[in-house]
C-alpha positions as YAML, in Angstrom:
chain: A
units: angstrom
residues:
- id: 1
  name: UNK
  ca: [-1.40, 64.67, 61.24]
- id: 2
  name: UNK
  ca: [1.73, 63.76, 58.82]
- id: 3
  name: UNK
  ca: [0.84, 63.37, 55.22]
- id: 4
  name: UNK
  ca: [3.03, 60.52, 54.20]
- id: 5
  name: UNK
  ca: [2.30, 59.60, 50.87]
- id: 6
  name: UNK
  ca: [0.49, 61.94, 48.41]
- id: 7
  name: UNK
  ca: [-0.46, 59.66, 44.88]
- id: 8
  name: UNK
  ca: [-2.21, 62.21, 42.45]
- id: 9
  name: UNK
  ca: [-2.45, 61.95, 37.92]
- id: 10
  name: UNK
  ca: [-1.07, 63.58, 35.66]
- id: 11
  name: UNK
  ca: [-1.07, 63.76, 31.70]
- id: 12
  name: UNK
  ca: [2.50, 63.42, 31.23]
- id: 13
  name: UNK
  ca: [5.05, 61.89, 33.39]
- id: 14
  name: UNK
  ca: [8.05, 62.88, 31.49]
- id: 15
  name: UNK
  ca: [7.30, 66.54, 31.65]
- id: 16
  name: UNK
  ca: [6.60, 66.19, 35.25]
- id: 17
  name: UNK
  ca: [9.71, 64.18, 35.81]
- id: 18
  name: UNK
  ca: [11.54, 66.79, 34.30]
- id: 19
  name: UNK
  ca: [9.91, 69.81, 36.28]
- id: 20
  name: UNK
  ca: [10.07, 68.32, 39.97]
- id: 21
  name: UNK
  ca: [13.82, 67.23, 38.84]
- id: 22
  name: UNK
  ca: [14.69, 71.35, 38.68]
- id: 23
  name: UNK
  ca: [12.71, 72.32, 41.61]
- id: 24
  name: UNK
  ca: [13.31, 69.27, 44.14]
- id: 25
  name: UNK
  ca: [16.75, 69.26, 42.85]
- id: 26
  name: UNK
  ca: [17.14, 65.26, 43.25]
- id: 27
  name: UNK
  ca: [16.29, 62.58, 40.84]
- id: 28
  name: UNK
  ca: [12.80, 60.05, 41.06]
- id: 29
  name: UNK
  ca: [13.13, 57.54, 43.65]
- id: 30
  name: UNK
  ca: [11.09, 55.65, 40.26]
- id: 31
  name: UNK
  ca: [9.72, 56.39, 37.13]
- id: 32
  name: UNK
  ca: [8.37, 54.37, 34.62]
- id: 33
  name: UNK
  ca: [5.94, 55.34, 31.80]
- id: 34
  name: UNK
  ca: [2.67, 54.99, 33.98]
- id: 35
  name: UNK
  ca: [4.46, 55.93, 37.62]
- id: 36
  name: UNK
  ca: [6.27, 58.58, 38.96]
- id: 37
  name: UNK
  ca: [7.50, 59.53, 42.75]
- id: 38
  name: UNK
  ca: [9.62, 61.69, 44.32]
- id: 39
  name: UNK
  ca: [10.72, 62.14, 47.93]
- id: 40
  name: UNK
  ca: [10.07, 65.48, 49.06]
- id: 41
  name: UNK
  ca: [11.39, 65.85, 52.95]
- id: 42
  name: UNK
  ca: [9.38, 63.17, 54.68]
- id: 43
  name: UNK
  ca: [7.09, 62.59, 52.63]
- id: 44
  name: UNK
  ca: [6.69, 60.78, 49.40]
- id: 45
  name: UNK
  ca: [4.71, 62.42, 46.41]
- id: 46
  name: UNK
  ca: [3.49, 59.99, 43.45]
- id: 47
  name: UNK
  ca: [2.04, 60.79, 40.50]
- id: 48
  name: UNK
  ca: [-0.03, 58.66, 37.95]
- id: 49
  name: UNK
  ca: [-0.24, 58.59, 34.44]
- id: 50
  name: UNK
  ca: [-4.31, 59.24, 33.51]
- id: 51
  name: UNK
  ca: [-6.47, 60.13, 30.30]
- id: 52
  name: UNK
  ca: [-8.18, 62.30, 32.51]
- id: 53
  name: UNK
  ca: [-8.08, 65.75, 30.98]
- id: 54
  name: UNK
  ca: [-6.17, 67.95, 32.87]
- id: 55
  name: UNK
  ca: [-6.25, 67.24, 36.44]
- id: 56
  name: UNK
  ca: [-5.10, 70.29, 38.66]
- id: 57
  name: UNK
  ca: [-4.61, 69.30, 42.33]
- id: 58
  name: UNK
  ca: [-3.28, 71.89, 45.18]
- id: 59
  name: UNK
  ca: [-0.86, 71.38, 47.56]
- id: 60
  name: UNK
  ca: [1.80, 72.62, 49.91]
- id: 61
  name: UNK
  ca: [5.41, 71.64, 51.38]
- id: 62
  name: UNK
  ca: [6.41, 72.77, 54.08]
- id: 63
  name: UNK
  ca: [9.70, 74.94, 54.23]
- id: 64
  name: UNK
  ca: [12.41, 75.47, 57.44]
- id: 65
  name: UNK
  ca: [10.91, 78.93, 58.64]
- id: 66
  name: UNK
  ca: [14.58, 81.12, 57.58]
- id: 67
  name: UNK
  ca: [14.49, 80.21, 54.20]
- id: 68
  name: UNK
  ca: [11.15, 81.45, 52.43]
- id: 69
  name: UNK
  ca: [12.62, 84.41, 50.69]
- id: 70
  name: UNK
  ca: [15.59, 81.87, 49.53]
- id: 71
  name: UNK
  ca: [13.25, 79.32, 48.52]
- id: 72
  name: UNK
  ca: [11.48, 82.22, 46.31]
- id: 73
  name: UNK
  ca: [14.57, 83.22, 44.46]
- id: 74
  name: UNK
  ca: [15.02, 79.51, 43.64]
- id: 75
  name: UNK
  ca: [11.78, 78.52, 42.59]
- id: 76
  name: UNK
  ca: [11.44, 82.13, 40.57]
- id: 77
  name: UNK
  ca: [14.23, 80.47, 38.47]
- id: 78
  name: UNK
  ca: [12.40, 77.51, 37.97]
- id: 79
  name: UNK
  ca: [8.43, 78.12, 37.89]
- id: 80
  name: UNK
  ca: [6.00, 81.07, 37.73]
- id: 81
  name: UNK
  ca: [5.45, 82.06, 40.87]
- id: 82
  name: UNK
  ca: [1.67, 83.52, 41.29]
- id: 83
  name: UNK
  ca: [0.76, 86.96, 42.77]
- id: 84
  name: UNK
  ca: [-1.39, 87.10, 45.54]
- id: 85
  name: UNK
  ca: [-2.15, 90.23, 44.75]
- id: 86
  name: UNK
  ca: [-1.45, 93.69, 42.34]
- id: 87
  name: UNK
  ca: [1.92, 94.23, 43.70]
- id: 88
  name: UNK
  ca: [2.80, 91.44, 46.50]
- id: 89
  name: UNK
  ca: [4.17, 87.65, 46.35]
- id: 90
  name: UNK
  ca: [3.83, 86.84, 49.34]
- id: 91
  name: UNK
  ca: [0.81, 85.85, 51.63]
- id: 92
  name: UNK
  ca: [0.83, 86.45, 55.27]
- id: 93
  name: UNK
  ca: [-1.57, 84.40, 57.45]
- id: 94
  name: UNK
  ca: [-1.44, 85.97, 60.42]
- id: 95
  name: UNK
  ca: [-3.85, 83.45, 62.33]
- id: 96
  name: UNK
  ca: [-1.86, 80.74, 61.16]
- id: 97
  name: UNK
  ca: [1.53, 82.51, 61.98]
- id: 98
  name: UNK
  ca: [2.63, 81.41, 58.95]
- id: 99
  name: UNK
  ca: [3.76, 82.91, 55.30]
- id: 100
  name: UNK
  ca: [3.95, 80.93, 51.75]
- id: 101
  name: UNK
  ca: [4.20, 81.75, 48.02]
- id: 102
  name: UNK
  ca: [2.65, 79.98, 45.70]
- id: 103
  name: UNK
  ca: [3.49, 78.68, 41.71]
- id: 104
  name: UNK
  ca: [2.26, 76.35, 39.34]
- id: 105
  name: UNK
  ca: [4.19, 73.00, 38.15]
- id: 106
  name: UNK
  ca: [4.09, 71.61, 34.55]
- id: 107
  name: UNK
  ca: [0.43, 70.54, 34.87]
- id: 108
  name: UNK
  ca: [-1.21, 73.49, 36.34]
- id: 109
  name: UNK
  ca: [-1.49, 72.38, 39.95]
- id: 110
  name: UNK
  ca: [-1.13, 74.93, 42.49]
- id: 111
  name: UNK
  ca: [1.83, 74.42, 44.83]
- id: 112
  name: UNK
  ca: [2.41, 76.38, 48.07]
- id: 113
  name: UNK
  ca: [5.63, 76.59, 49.77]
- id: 114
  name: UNK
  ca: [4.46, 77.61, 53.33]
- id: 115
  name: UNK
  ca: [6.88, 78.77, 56.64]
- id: 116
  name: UNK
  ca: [4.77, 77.91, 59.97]
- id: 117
  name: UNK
  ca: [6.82, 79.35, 62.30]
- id: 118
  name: UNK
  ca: [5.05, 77.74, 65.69]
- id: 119
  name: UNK
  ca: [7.15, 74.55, 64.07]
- id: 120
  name: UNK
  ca: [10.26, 76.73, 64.86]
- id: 121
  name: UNK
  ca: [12.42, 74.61, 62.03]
- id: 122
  name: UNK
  ca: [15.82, 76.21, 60.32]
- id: 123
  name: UNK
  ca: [18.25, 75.27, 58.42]
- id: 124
  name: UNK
  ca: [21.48, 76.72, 57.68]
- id: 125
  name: UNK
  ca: [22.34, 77.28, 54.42]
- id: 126
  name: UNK
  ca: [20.85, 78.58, 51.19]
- id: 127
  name: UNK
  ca: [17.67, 76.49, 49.96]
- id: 128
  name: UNK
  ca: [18.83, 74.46, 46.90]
- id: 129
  name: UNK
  ca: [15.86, 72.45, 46.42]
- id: 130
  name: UNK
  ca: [16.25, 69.78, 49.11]
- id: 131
  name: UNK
  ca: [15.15, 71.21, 52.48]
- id: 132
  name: UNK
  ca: [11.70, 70.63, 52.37]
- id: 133
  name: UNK
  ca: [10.56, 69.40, 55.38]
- id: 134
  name: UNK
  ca: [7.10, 67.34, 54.16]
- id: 135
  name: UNK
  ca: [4.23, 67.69, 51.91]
- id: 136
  name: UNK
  ca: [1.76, 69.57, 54.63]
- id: 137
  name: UNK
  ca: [-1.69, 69.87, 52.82]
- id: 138
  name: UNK
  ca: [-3.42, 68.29, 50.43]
- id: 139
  name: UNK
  ca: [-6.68, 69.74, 48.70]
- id: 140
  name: UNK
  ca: [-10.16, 67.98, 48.78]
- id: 141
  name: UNK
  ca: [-12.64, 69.47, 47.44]
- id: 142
  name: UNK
  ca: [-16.24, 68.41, 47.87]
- id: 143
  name: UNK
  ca: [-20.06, 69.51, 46.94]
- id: 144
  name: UNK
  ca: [-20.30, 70.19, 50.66]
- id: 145
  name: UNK
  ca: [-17.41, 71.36, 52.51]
- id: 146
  name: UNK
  ca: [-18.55, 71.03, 55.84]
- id: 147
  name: UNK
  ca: [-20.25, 67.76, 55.24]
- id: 148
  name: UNK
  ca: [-17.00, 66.22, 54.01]
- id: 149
  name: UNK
  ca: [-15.21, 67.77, 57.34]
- id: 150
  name: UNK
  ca: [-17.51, 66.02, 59.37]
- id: 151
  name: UNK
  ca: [-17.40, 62.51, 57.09]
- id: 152
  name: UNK
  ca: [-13.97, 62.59, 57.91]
- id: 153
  name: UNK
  ca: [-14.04, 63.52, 61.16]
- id: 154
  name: UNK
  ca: [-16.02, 60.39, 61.76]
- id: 155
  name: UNK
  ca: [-13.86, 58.35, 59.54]
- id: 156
  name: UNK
  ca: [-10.48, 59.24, 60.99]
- id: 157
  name: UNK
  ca: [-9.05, 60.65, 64.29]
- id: 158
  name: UNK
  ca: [-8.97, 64.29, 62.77]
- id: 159
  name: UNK
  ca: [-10.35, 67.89, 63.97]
- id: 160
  name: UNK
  ca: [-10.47, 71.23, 62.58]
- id: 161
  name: UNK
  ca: [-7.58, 73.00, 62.59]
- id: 162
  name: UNK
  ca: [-7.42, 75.17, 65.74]
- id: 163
  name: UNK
  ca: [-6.11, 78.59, 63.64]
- id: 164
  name: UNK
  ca: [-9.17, 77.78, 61.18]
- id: 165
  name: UNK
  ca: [-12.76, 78.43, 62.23]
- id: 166
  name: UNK
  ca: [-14.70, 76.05, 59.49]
- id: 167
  name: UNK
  ca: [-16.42, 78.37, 56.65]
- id: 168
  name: UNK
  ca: [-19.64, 77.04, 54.61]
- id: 169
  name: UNK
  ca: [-16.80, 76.68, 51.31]
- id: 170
  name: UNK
  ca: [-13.55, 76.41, 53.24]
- id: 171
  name: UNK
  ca: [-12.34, 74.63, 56.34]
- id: 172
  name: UNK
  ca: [-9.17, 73.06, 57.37]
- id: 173
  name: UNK
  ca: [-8.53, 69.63, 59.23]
- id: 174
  name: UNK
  ca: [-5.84, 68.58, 61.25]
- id: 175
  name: UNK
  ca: [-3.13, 70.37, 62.84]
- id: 176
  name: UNK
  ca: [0.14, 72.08, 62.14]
- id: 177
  name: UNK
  ca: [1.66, 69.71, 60.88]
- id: 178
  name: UNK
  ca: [-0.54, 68.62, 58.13]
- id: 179
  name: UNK
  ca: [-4.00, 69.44, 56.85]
- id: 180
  name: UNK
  ca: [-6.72, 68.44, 54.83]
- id: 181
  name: UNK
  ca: [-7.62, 71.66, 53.07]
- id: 182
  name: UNK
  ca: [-11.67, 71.43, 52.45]
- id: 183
  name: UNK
  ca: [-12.73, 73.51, 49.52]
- id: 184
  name: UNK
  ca: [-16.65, 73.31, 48.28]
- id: 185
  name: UNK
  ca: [-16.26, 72.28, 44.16]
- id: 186
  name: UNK
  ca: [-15.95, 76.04, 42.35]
- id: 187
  name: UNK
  ca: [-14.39, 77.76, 44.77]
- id: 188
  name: UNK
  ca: [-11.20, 79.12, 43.48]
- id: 189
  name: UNK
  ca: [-7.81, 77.57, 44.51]
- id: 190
  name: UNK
  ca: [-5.97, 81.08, 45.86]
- id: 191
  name: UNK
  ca: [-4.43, 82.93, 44.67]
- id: 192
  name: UNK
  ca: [-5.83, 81.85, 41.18]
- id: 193
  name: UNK
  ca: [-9.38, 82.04, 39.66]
- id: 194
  name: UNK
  ca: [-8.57, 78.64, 38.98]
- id: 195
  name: UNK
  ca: [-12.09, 76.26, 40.21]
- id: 196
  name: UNK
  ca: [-11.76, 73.61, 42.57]
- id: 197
  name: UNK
  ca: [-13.13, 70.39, 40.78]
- id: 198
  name: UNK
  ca: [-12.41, 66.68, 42.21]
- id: 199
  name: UNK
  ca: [-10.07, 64.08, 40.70]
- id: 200
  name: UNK
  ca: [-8.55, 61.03, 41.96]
- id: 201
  name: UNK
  ca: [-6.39, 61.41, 44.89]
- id: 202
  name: UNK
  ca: [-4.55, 59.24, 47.52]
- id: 203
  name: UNK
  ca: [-3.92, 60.83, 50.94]
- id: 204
  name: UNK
  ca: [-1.45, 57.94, 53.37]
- id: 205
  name: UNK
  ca: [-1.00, 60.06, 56.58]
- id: 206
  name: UNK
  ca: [-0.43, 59.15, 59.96]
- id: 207
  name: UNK
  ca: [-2.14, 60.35, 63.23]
- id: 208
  name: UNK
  ca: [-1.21, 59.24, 66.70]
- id: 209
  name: UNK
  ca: [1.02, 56.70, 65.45]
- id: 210
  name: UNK
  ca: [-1.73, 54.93, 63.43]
- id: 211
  name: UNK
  ca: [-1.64, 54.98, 59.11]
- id: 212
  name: UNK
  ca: [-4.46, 55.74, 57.29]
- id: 213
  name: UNK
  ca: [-5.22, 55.71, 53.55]
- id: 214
  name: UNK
  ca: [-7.91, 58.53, 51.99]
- id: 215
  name: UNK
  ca: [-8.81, 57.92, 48.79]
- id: 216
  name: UNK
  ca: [-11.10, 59.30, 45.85]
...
């Protein structure tokens, strides 16, 4: 599964133009007053100007697997990067062979920047922003977790992640290199104790060569 296009809101595109400028390092492929995008690796990330109060999203990018500690020392310049726990920044998911940080943007939304090393991807050079390789999960959370795995199991070519037995809150869908991440409504975002509550959200990804649009 590649996520193509992410389109979430936000309450202020100029602040959020001005925050994924410093931390993408490269200028909005548009912006208006209602519309904002951004390329971010191979993948394009849109956001939308709502009244909604305070819509908080997660989701991750992922980074070439040499460059996570660079990638911290950048975005620590840049964002507050979160704790994942009394004295460590880092998490280390050991099924997933895989290690992220994670920090919150200008609106609150969680982001993860995540090294999967079974992708085996470097990159020579210090990070400076603009080696992120795609955005590689997107949040959904849902009443039932496990009913809205198997809704979209039956809507789209998808299974559960093979590192990720499905939990009654939590499961993950798709494969390394993107994922549906399936939290039940309340269930904190980690590493915060920040609830998991829907909003409007456009997922354009592609499996096996065919596009598909998810949308709330």
């Amino acid at each position: 599964m590649n996520i193509k296009t992410l389109i979430i809101k936000c309450n202020n595109i100029g602040d959020t133009a001005a925050f994924y400028r410093r931390i993408l390092n490269a200028d909005p492929m548009f912006v208006s007053a209602s519309i904002l995008k951004f390329q971010a690796g191979e993948s394009v990330l849109i956001f939308e100007q709502t009244d909604i109060p305070a819509p908080i999203y997660h989701f991750a990018f992922d980074l070439p697997c040499n460059l996570l500690h660079n990638a911290f020392e950048y975005i620590g310049d840049r964002a507050t990067v979160l704790r994942v726990n009394a004295d460590q920044y880092y998490a280390d998911f050991t099924n997933w062979n895989a290690k992220s940080f994670y920090f919150l943007d200008n609106n609150g939304n969680i982001l993860e920047y995540i090294c999967r090393y079974d992708k085996n991807i470097e990159h020579t050079g210090p990070f400076n922003g603009r080696q992120l390789i795609s955005i590689s999960e997107a949040g959904l959370p849902a009443e039932n977790a496990l009913q809205l795995m198997a809704k979209l199991m039956y809507r789209y070519p998808l299974t559960p992640y093979e590192k990720q037995p499905p939990l009654e809150h939590f499961a993950a869908l798709g494969d390394v290199n993107g994922l549906f991440i399936l939290s039940g409504i309340g269930r904190a975002w980690y590493p915060t104790q920040v609830p998991a509550a829907v909003f409007p959200i456009k997922v354009i990804f592609e499996e096996k060569g065919v596009s598909f649009e998810h949308e709330l």
